[in-house]
Amino acid sequence: MANRNIQQYGHVCRKRFLFSLSFAIILVLPYLFFWDYAGKPVVNHVLPKEKIFSVIENRGIPARDHDAEPSSFREPSFLDQFGATDEEPERCHPSKALLKVFMYDLPPEFHFGLLGWDGDGKSVWPDIQTKIPKYPGGLNLQHSLEYWLTLDLLSSRFPNRSGPCSAARVEDSREADVVFVPFFSSLSYNRHSKVKPPQTVSINKLLQQKLVQFLTAQQEWKRSGGRDHIIMAHHPNSMLDARSKLWPGMFVLADFGRYAPRVANVEKDVIAPYRHLIKTFVNDSSGFDERPTLLYFQGAIYRKDGGSIRQELFYLLRDEKDVHFSFGSVVANGINEASRGMHSAKFCLNIAGDTPSSNRLFDAIASHCVPVIISDDIELPYEDVLDYSKFCIFVRTSDAIREGFLIKLIRGVSREDWTRMWQRLKEVEGFFEFQYPSKKNDAIQMIWQAVARKVPAIRLKVHRSRRFSQFNTQR
Ligand SMILES: *[C@@H]1O[C@H](CO)[C@@H](O)[C@H](O)[C@H]1NC(C)=O
Ligand SMILES: *[C@@H]1O[C@H](CO)[C@@H](O)[C@H](O)[C@H]1NC(C)=O
């Protein structure tokens, strides 16, 4: 008995040592790259002179002597901090993944069943090597991260999978850093929140009830009090019933607009991007002079709560000849038209609506249209490593509604400053792309990395919670 305990202890120690080691490497890596940061511009590219990532800044690292550098010296892009940016195809090495993830084998009704996939009652997961069930299009796609993250985990152990993996699936939950709950809650809300007689509750509500029952009965949940569970709830109305029961876990959200601070907050949870609906501007050479529209807004003008600012701005800006307001959703107006509009604008307006966030910001990024964000309570994806002020303009609501303030500010941005932000948008756009298979530092990898950065805080909470339970529980 004692022996076994010692073995277990040794195992735990090794794991913790490896974990600490990888954590140390993550901390140190940016140092190595930023050391060289103030180097010479690269041939072929215009790279930013300042770093967008701000993990390690102003820590007294001496700047290098520029003149001493060899002429072939390549200034590292800020993307380099996670490793080489391109060229040799990266492979997934599950044993080296940043994050080890245990995923519950929930019945298909919680995930691919919602896409109409039916495993003939035999299997829980579709064979995605043969055929991948399609996620519904239109506005649904905004919140489709549930689908992409799940596909990424399912494929993480394929021997021939292309692309790197920040997260790898493990079969034994005791080896896992986090526990993933594969419930497509946004789709469940979008598709099944109406009660269809003779049913008396909606499928969306029913699934949430079943999920809470299932989770709270699992030994994985009991072991951590749910603190290491990852629960996706990207649509602001998804998980409306279950959130108050599952809140000890880590939510993956669009924003905190409809959450009580105790249930969800920036310390505990992860903010993830919307999937943009506008087409990515591939090979964009439309610089300052090729974008005739100064400021572009797409969206509903009249909103119930929090949206009165939109009307005020509309009245303030409607007489400006180069400001374009386009009413209605991107999908309703035609994606091609919206793409053209945003691709030919210098600045794109993002105003808080019913909730602090919207997919418009990510449409603007994909269009390389410099976002002007007027949303005092917005939270942004991966903001702990990404400095949005390098490619977005933030304006306080109280300033934006002052006569002439916004238009003067925007007209005052020089071609040089705008061009610098435009270049940076082209560099960061990949961080907001969802795709399968996932590629290096795309939205899927960035979300996993954001989760991984929360793991030490989760461990702290779990360990603290165990202080007094040592001799009361059977483990
Ligand atoms: C990986 O292998 C499976 C079967 O072994 C095959 O069906 C699939 O097409 C392969 N995928 C790639 C990307 O090569
Ligand atoms: C973008 O440019 C590359 C290289 O010049 C070219 O191969 C590709 O077809 C272009 N894509 C589009 C959509 O124009």
Coordinates of C-alpha atoms and ligand atoms in Angstrom, one line a residue:
M1 CA 0.0 0.0 0.0
A2 CA 2.7 2.4 1.1
N3 CA 4.7 1.4 -2.0
R4 CA 1.9 2.2 -4.3
N5 CA 1.4 5.5 -2.7
I6 CA 5.1 6.3 -3.2
Q7 CA 4.9 5.3 -6.8
Q8 CA 1.9 7.4 -7.3
Y9 CA 3.6 10.2 -5.6
G10 CA 6.6 9.8 -7.8
H11 CA 4.4 9.8 -10.9
V12 CA 2.7 13.0 -9.8
C13 CA 6.0 14.6 -9.1
R14 CA 7.3 13.7 -12.5
K15 CA 4.2 15.1 -14.1
R16 CA 4.4 18.3 -12.1
F17 CA 8.1 18.6 -12.9
L18 CA 7.4 18.3 -16.6
F19 CA 4.6 20.7 -16.3
S20 CA 6.7 23.3 -14.5
L21 CA 9.4 22.7 -17.1
S22 CA 7.0 23.4 -20.0
F23 CA 5.7 26.4 -18.2
A24 CA 9.1 27.8 -17.7
I25 CA 9.8 27.3 -21.4
I26 CA 6.7 29.2 -22.3
L27 CA 7.8 32.0 -20.1
V28 CA 11.3 32.1 -21.4
L29 CA 10.6 31.7 -25.1
P30 CA 9.4 35.2 -25.7
Y31 CA 12.5 36.5 -24.0
L32 CA 14.6 34.8 -26.6
F33 CA 12.7 36.2 -29.5
F34 CA 12.2 39.7 -28.1
W35 CA 15.8 40.0 -27.4
D36 CA 16.4 40.5 -31.1
Y37 CA 13.3 42.5 -31.6
A38 CA 14.6 45.9 -32.4
G39 CA 16.5 44.6 -35.4
K40 CA 16.5 45.6 -39.0
P41 CA 13.6 45.4 -41.4
V42 CA 13.3 42.2 -43.3
V43 CA 13.7 42.0 -47.0
N44 CA 10.3 41.5 -48.7
H45 CA 8.2 42.2 -45.7
V46 CA 7.2 45.3 -43.8
L47 CA 7.2 44.1 -40.3
P48 CA 6.2 46.1 -37.2
K49 CA 8.9 47.9 -35.4
E50 CA 7.1 47.4 -32.1
K51 CA 5.9 44.2 -30.7
I52 CA 2.2 43.5 -30.5
F53 CA 2.6 40.7 -28.0
S54 CA 3.4 42.2 -24.6
V55 CA 4.0 39.2 -22.4
I56 CA 7.6 40.2 -21.6
E57 CA 8.1 43.9 -21.9
N58 CA 10.4 46.4 -20.2
R59 CA 12.2 43.9 -18.1
G60 CA 15.5 45.6 -18.5
I61 CA 16.7 43.6 -21.4
P62 CA 19.3 45.7 -23.2
A63 CA 18.6 46.5 -26.7
R64 CA 20.9 45.1 -29.3
D65 CA 23.3 47.3 -31.1
H66 CA 21.6 47.6 -34.5
D67 CA 24.8 48.3 -36.5
A68 CA 26.5 45.2 -35.2
E69 CA 24.0 42.9 -36.8
P70 CA 24.9 41.0 -40.0
S71 CA 23.0 42.3 -43.0
S72 CA 21.3 39.0 -43.5
F73 CA 19.8 39.2 -40.0
R74 CA 16.0 38.5 -40.1
E75 CA 14.0 40.6 -37.8
P76 CA 11.7 38.1 -36.1
S77 CA 8.0 38.6 -36.5
F78 CA 6.0 38.8 -33.3
L79 CA 4.5 35.5 -34.5
D80 CA 7.8 33.9 -33.9
Q81 CA 7.3 33.7 -30.2
F82 CA 5.5 30.4 -30.5
G83 CA 8.1 29.0 -32.9
A84 CA 8.8 29.2 -36.6
T85 CA 6.1 31.0 -38.5
D86 CA 5.9 29.0 -41.7
E87 CA 7.8 26.8 -44.1
E88 CA 8.3 23.3 -42.8
P89 CA 4.9 21.7 -42.1
E90 CA 4.4 21.3 -38.3
R91 CA 3.3 18.0 -37.0
C92 CA 1.3 17.2 -34.0
H93 CA 3.3 15.4 -31.3
P94 CA 0.6 14.5 -28.7
S95 CA 3.2 13.8 -26.0
K96 CA 4.6 17.4 -26.4
A97 CA 1.2 19.1 -26.4
L98 CA 0.8 22.1 -24.1
L99 CA -2.5 20.8 -22.8
K100 CA -3.6 17.3 -22.1
V101 CA -7.4 17.1 -22.4
F102 CA -9.8 14.4 -21.3
M103 CA -13.0 14.5 -23.3
Y104 CA -16.2 12.9 -22.1
D105 CA -17.9 10.5 -24.5
L106 CA -21.2 12.3 -24.3
P107 CA -24.0 10.8 -26.4
P108 CA -24.3 12.2 -29.9
E109 CA -27.5 14.2 -29.0
F110 CA -25.1 16.7 -27.3
H111 CA -22.8 17.3 -30.3
F112 CA -22.8 15.8 -33.7
G113 CA -26.4 14.6 -33.3
L114 CA -27.3 18.2 -33.4
L115 CA -25.9 18.4 -36.9
G116 CA -28.1 15.6 -38.0
W117 CA -25.4 12.9 -37.7
D118 CA -26.7 9.6 -36.5
G119 CA -24.2 7.1 -35.4
D120 CA -26.7 4.2 -35.9
G121 CA -26.7 3.9 -32.2
K122 CA -23.3 2.3 -32.4
S123 CA -20.7 5.0 -32.0
V124 CA -20.5 8.2 -30.0
W125 CA -18.2 10.0 -32.5
P126 CA -18.3 10.2 -36.3
D127 CA -15.4 8.7 -38.2
I128 CA -14.1 12.1 -39.3
Q129 CA -11.3 10.4 -41.4
T130 CA -14.0 9.4 -43.8
K131 CA -16.7 12.0 -43.5
I132 CA -17.0 15.2 -41.4
P133 CA -20.6 16.2 -40.6
K134 CA -21.2 19.8 -41.7
Y135 CA -22.0 22.6 -39.2
P136 CA -25.0 24.6 -40.4
G137 CA -24.2 27.9 -42.2
G138 CA -25.5 31.5 -41.9
L139 CA -25.4 33.2 -38.5
N140 CA -24.9 29.8 -36.7
L141 CA -21.3 29.9 -37.9
Q142 CA -20.4 32.8 -35.6
H143 CA -20.5 30.5 -32.6
S144 CA -19.1 27.4 -34.3
L145 CA -16.0 27.1 -32.1
E146 CA -17.7 24.2 -30.3
Y147 CA -17.4 22.3 -33.6
W148 CA -13.9 23.2 -34.4
L149 CA -12.5 22.6 -30.9
T150 CA -14.1 19.2 -30.8
L151 CA -12.8 18.2 -34.3
D152 CA -9.4 19.3 -33.2
L153 CA -9.4 17.0 -30.2
L154 CA -10.9 14.1 -32.1
S155 CA -8.1 14.3 -34.6
S156 CA -5.3 15.0 -32.1
R157 CA -4.2 11.4 -32.0
F158 CA -4.5 10.6 -35.7
P159 CA -1.0 9.4 -36.9
N160 CA -1.2 11.3 -40.1
R161 CA -2.9 14.5 -38.9
S162 CA -1.4 17.7 -40.4
G163 CA -0.8 20.8 -38.5
P164 CA 0.5 21.3 -34.9
C165 CA -1.5 20.6 -31.8
S166 CA -1.6 22.7 -28.6
A167 CA -4.0 20.2 -27.1
A168 CA -4.0 16.5 -27.2
R169 CA -6.6 14.1 -26.1
V170 CA -5.8 11.6 -23.3
E171 CA -7.9 8.6 -22.4
D172 CA -7.2 8.6 -18.7
S173 CA -8.7 11.6 -17.0
R174 CA -6.0 11.4 -14.3
E175 CA -3.4 12.4 -16.9
A176 CA -5.4 15.4 -18.1
D177 CA -4.8 19.0 -17.3
V178 CA -8.4 19.8 -18.1
V179 CA -11.7 18.0 -18.9
F180 CA -13.5 19.0 -22.0
V181 CA -17.3 18.9 -22.2
P182 CA -18.3 18.4 -25.9
F183 CA -21.8 20.0 -25.8
F184 CA -22.6 22.2 -28.8
S185 CA -24.5 24.6 -26.7
S186 CA -24.8 27.5 -29.1
L187 CA -26.3 25.3 -31.8
S188 CA -28.6 23.7 -29.2
Y189 CA -29.8 27.3 -28.4
N190 CA -30.0 28.4 -32.0
R191 CA -31.9 25.3 -33.2
H192 CA -33.8 23.9 -30.3
S193 CA -34.9 26.6 -27.8
K194 CA -38.5 26.6 -29.0
V195 CA -40.9 24.3 -27.2
K196 CA -42.5 22.0 -29.8
P197 CA -45.8 20.4 -28.5
P198 CA -46.4 17.8 -27.3
Q199 CA -43.2 18.5 -25.5
T200 CA -43.4 20.8 -22.5
V201 CA -39.8 21.8 -22.4
S202 CA -37.5 22.7 -25.2
I203 CA -34.7 20.3 -26.3
N204 CA -32.2 23.0 -25.4
K205 CA -33.4 23.0 -21.8
L206 CA -33.7 19.3 -21.6
L207 CA -30.1 18.8 -22.8
Q208 CA -28.8 21.2 -20.2
Q209 CA -30.7 19.4 -17.5
K210 CA -29.2 16.1 -18.6
L211 CA -25.8 17.6 -18.9
V212 CA -25.8 19.0 -15.3
Q213 CA -27.0 15.6 -14.0
F214 CA -24.3 13.8 -16.0
L215 CA -21.5 16.0 -15.0
T216 CA -22.1 16.4 -11.3
A217 CA -22.2 12.6 -11.1
Q218 CA -18.8 12.0 -12.7
Q219 CA -15.8 11.3 -10.6
E220 CA -13.8 13.8 -12.7
W221 CA -16.2 16.6 -11.6
K222 CA -16.2 15.5 -8.0
R223 CA -12.4 15.4 -7.9
S224 CA -12.0 19.0 -8.9
G225 CA -15.4 20.4 -8.0
G226 CA -15.7 21.0 -11.8
R227 CA -13.0 23.6 -11.7
D228 CA -10.9 22.0 -14.4
H229 CA -13.9 21.5 -16.8
I230 CA -14.1 23.4 -20.0
I231 CA -17.6 24.3 -21.0
M232 CA -18.4 26.1 -24.2
A233 CA -21.1 28.7 -24.2
H234 CA -20.3 31.1 -26.9
H235 CA -23.7 32.3 -27.9
P236 CA -24.7 34.8 -25.2
N237 CA -27.9 32.9 -24.5
S238 CA -26.5 29.4 -24.5
M239 CA -26.4 27.4 -21.3
L240 CA -28.9 29.8 -19.8
D241 CA -30.1 27.2 -17.3
A242 CA -27.0 25.2 -16.7
R243 CA -24.6 28.1 -16.2
S244 CA -25.7 28.7 -12.6
K245 CA -24.9 25.1 -11.8
L246 CA -21.7 24.6 -13.8
W247 CA -20.1 27.9 -13.0
P248 CA -17.1 26.5 -11.1
G249 CA -15.9 25.3 -14.5
M250 CA -14.1 27.4 -17.1
F251 CA -16.5 28.8 -19.7
V252 CA -15.5 29.6 -23.3
L253 CA -17.5 32.7 -24.0
A254 CA -18.0 35.6 -26.4
D255 CA -18.3 38.1 -23.6
F256 CA -19.6 38.5 -20.0
G257 CA -22.6 40.7 -20.9
R258 CA -25.2 38.3 -19.7
Y259 CA -23.4 36.7 -16.8
A260 CA -23.3 37.6 -13.2
P261 CA -19.6 38.3 -12.2
R262 CA -19.5 35.3 -9.9
V263 CA -20.7 32.9 -12.6
A264 CA -18.3 34.1 -15.2
N265 CA -15.3 36.5 -15.2
V266 CA -12.1 37.3 -16.9
E267 CA -10.0 35.5 -14.3
K268 CA -11.6 32.2 -14.6
D269 CA -13.0 32.0 -18.1
V270 CA -11.7 32.3 -21.7
I271 CA -13.0 34.8 -24.2
A272 CA -13.0 33.3 -27.8
P273 CA -13.5 35.0 -31.1
Y274 CA -16.6 34.8 -33.2
R275 CA -16.0 33.1 -36.5
H276 CA -16.1 35.9 -39.0
L277 CA -18.8 35.8 -41.7
I278 CA -17.1 38.2 -44.2
K279 CA -14.6 36.7 -46.6
T280 CA -11.0 36.9 -45.7
F281 CA -9.3 39.5 -47.8
V282 CA -6.7 37.3 -49.5
N283 CA -3.7 39.1 -51.1
D284 CA -4.9 42.5 -49.9
S285 CA -3.0 45.3 -51.6
S286 CA -5.8 47.8 -50.9
G287 CA -3.9 50.4 -48.9
F288 CA -5.0 53.8 -47.6
D289 CA -5.7 55.3 -51.0
E290 CA -7.5 52.3 -52.4
R291 CA -10.1 52.4 -49.7
P292 CA -12.5 55.2 -50.5
T293 CA -14.8 54.8 -47.5
L294 CA -13.5 56.4 -44.4
L295 CA -15.7 54.7 -41.9
Y296 CA -18.1 51.7 -42.4
F297 CA -20.8 50.4 -40.1
Q298 CA -22.8 47.3 -40.6
G299 CA -25.5 46.3 -38.2
A300 CA -28.9 47.1 -36.8
I301 CA -29.3 50.7 -35.7
Y302 CA -32.2 50.3 -33.4
R303 CA -31.5 48.1 -30.5
K304 CA -33.3 47.5 -27.3
D305 CA -30.8 47.6 -24.5
G306 CA -27.4 49.3 -24.6
G307 CA -27.9 50.2 -28.3
S308 CA -29.1 53.8 -28.1
I309 CA -25.5 54.8 -28.7
R310 CA -25.9 53.5 -32.2
Q311 CA -28.7 55.9 -33.0
E312 CA -26.8 58.8 -31.5
L313 CA -23.8 58.0 -33.6
F314 CA -25.9 57.6 -36.7
Y315 CA -27.3 61.1 -36.3
L316 CA -23.8 62.5 -35.6
L317 CA -22.2 60.8 -38.7
R318 CA -24.9 60.6 -41.3
D319 CA -24.0 63.8 -43.1
E320 CA -20.3 62.8 -43.5
K321 CA -20.0 61.9 -47.2
D322 CA -17.4 59.2 -46.8
V323 CA -19.1 57.4 -43.8
H324 CA -21.2 54.4 -44.8
F325 CA -23.9 52.9 -42.7
S326 CA -25.4 49.6 -43.8
F327 CA -28.3 48.4 -41.8
G328 CA -29.2 44.8 -41.1
S329 CA -27.0 41.7 -40.6
V330 CA -24.2 40.7 -42.9
V331 CA -26.1 37.5 -43.8
A332 CA -29.3 39.2 -44.6
N333 CA -27.6 41.9 -46.8
G334 CA -25.5 39.5 -48.7
I335 CA -22.0 38.5 -47.6
N336 CA -20.5 39.6 -50.9
E337 CA -21.8 43.1 -50.6
A338 CA -20.7 43.4 -47.0
S339 CA -17.3 42.0 -48.0
R340 CA -16.9 44.6 -50.7
G341 CA -18.0 47.3 -48.3
M342 CA -15.5 46.4 -45.6
H343 CA -12.7 45.7 -48.0
S344 CA -13.0 49.2 -49.3
A345 CA -13.2 51.0 -46.0
K346 CA -10.3 52.3 -43.9
F347 CA -12.0 52.1 -40.6
C348 CA -14.9 49.8 -39.4
L349 CA -17.1 50.8 -36.5
N350 CA -17.9 48.3 -33.7
I351 CA -20.5 49.6 -31.4
A352 CA -21.8 47.7 -28.4
G353 CA -25.2 46.3 -29.1
D354 CA -27.3 44.0 -26.9
T355 CA -24.0 42.5 -25.7
P356 CA -20.6 44.1 -25.5
S357 CA -19.2 41.9 -28.3
S358 CA -20.2 41.0 -31.8
N359 CA -18.8 39.2 -34.8
R360 CA -18.4 42.6 -36.6
L361 CA -15.0 43.0 -35.0
F362 CA -13.8 39.8 -36.4
D363 CA -15.3 40.7 -39.8
A364 CA -13.3 43.9 -39.7
I365 CA -10.1 42.1 -38.8
A366 CA -10.6 39.6 -41.7
S367 CA -11.2 42.6 -44.0
H368 CA -8.1 44.5 -42.6
C369 CA -10.4 47.4 -41.9
V370 CA -9.0 49.1 -38.8
P371 CA -11.6 48.4 -36.1
V372 CA -12.9 51.4 -34.1
I373 CA -14.3 49.9 -30.9
I374 CA -16.9 51.8 -28.9
S375 CA -17.8 49.3 -26.2
D376 CA -16.7 50.1 -22.7
D377 CA -17.3 46.6 -21.4
I378 CA -15.8 44.5 -24.2
E379 CA -13.4 41.7 -23.4
L380 CA -11.2 40.5 -26.2
P381 CA -9.7 37.1 -27.0
Y382 CA -6.2 36.3 -25.8
E383 CA -5.7 39.9 -24.7
D384 CA -3.2 38.7 -22.1
V385 CA -0.8 38.1 -25.0
L386 CA -2.2 40.3 -27.7
D387 CA -2.1 44.1 -27.6
Y388 CA -5.2 45.2 -29.5
S389 CA -4.2 48.9 -29.3
K390 CA -1.7 48.2 -32.0
F391 CA -4.3 47.5 -34.6
C392 CA -7.6 48.8 -33.2
I393 CA -8.8 52.2 -32.0
F394 CA -10.7 52.3 -28.8
V395 CA -13.1 55.1 -28.0
R396 CA -15.0 55.6 -24.8
T397 CA -18.7 55.8 -25.2
S398 CA -18.9 59.1 -23.4
D399 CA -16.4 60.6 -25.8
A400 CA -17.9 59.0 -28.9
I401 CA -21.2 60.8 -28.4
R402 CA -19.6 64.2 -28.1
E403 CA -20.3 66.3 -31.2
G404 CA -17.5 66.0 -33.7
F405 CA -15.2 64.0 -31.4
L406 CA -15.2 60.7 -33.3
I407 CA -15.0 62.0 -36.9
K408 CA -12.2 64.4 -35.9
L409 CA -10.3 61.5 -34.2
I410 CA -10.6 59.3 -37.2
R411 CA -9.7 61.9 -39.8
G412 CA -6.7 62.7 -37.7
V413 CA -5.1 59.3 -38.1
S414 CA -2.2 59.7 -40.5
R415 CA -1.7 57.5 -43.5
E416 CA 1.5 56.2 -41.9
D417 CA -0.3 55.2 -38.6
W418 CA -3.2 53.7 -40.5
T419 CA -0.8 51.7 -42.7
R420 CA 1.0 50.4 -39.7
M421 CA -2.3 49.1 -38.2
W422 CA -3.3 47.6 -41.5
Q423 CA -0.1 45.7 -41.7
R424 CA -0.6 44.4 -38.3
L425 CA -4.1 43.3 -39.0
K426 CA -2.7 41.2 -41.8
E427 CA -0.3 39.6 -39.4
V428 CA -2.9 38.8 -36.7
E429 CA -5.8 37.7 -38.8
G430 CA -4.7 34.1 -38.6
F431 CA -5.3 34.1 -34.9
F432 CA -9.0 34.5 -35.6
E433 CA -9.4 31.8 -38.3
F434 CA -11.3 28.6 -37.5
Q435 CA -10.6 25.6 -39.8
Y436 CA -10.1 21.9 -39.9
P437 CA -7.5 20.7 -39.8
S438 CA -6.4 23.5 -37.6
K439 CA -3.2 25.4 -38.5
K440 CA -0.5 26.9 -36.4
N441 CA -1.7 29.7 -34.1
D442 CA -5.2 29.9 -35.7
A443 CA -8.2 30.5 -33.4
I444 CA -8.3 26.9 -32.3
Q445 CA -4.7 26.8 -31.2
M446 CA -4.9 30.2 -29.6
I447 CA -7.9 29.2 -27.6
W448 CA -6.2 26.1 -26.3
Q449 CA -3.1 28.1 -25.4
A450 CA -5.3 30.6 -23.6
V451 CA -6.8 27.6 -21.7
A452 CA -3.3 26.3 -20.9
R453 CA -2.4 29.7 -19.4
K454 CA -5.2 29.2 -16.9
V455 CA -4.1 25.8 -15.8
P456 CA -1.8 26.9 -13.0
A457 CA -4.6 29.0 -11.5
I458 CA -7.0 26.0 -11.7
R459 CA -4.5 23.8 -10.0
L460 CA -4.1 26.3 -7.2
K461 CA -7.9 26.4 -6.7
V462 CA -8.2 22.6 -6.8
H463 CA -5.3 22.1 -4.4
R464 CA -6.7 24.7 -1.9
S465 CA -10.1 23.1 -2.1
R466 CA -8.5 19.8 -0.9
R467 CA -6.8 21.2 2.2
F468 CA -9.3 19.9 4.7
S469 CA -10.6 16.9 2.7
Q470 CA -7.6 14.7 3.0
F471 CA -8.9 12.2 5.4
N472 CA -12.6 12.6 4.8
T473 CA -12.9 11.4 1.2
Q474 CA -12.0 8.1 -0.3
R475 CA -9.8 8.5 -3.3
Ligands
LIG1 C1 -5.2 9.5 -42.7 O1 -5.3 8.1 -42.7 C2 -6.7 7.7 -42.9 C3 -6.8 6.2 -42.8 O2 -5.6 5.6 -42.3 C4 -7.2 8.2 -44.2 O3 -8.5 7.8 -44.4 C5 -7.1 9.7 -44.3 O4 -7.5 10.1 -45.6 C6 -5.6 10.1 -44.0 N1 -5.6 11.6 -43.9 C7 -4.7 12.3 -44.5 C8 -4.8 13.8 -44.2 O5 -3.8 11.8 -45.1
LIG2 C1 -2.8 35.2 -53.8 O1 -1.4 35.2 -54.2 C2 -0.8 34.0 -54.4 C3 0.6 34.2 -54.7 O2 0.8 35.3 -55.6 C4 -1.6 33.2 -55.5 O3 -1.0 31.9 -55.7 C5 -3.0 33.1 -55.1 O4 -3.8 32.5 -56.1 C6 -3.6 34.4 -54.8 N1 -5.0 34.2 -54.2 C7 -6.0 34.9 -54.5 C8 -7.3 34.5 -53.9 O5 -6.0 35.9 -55.3

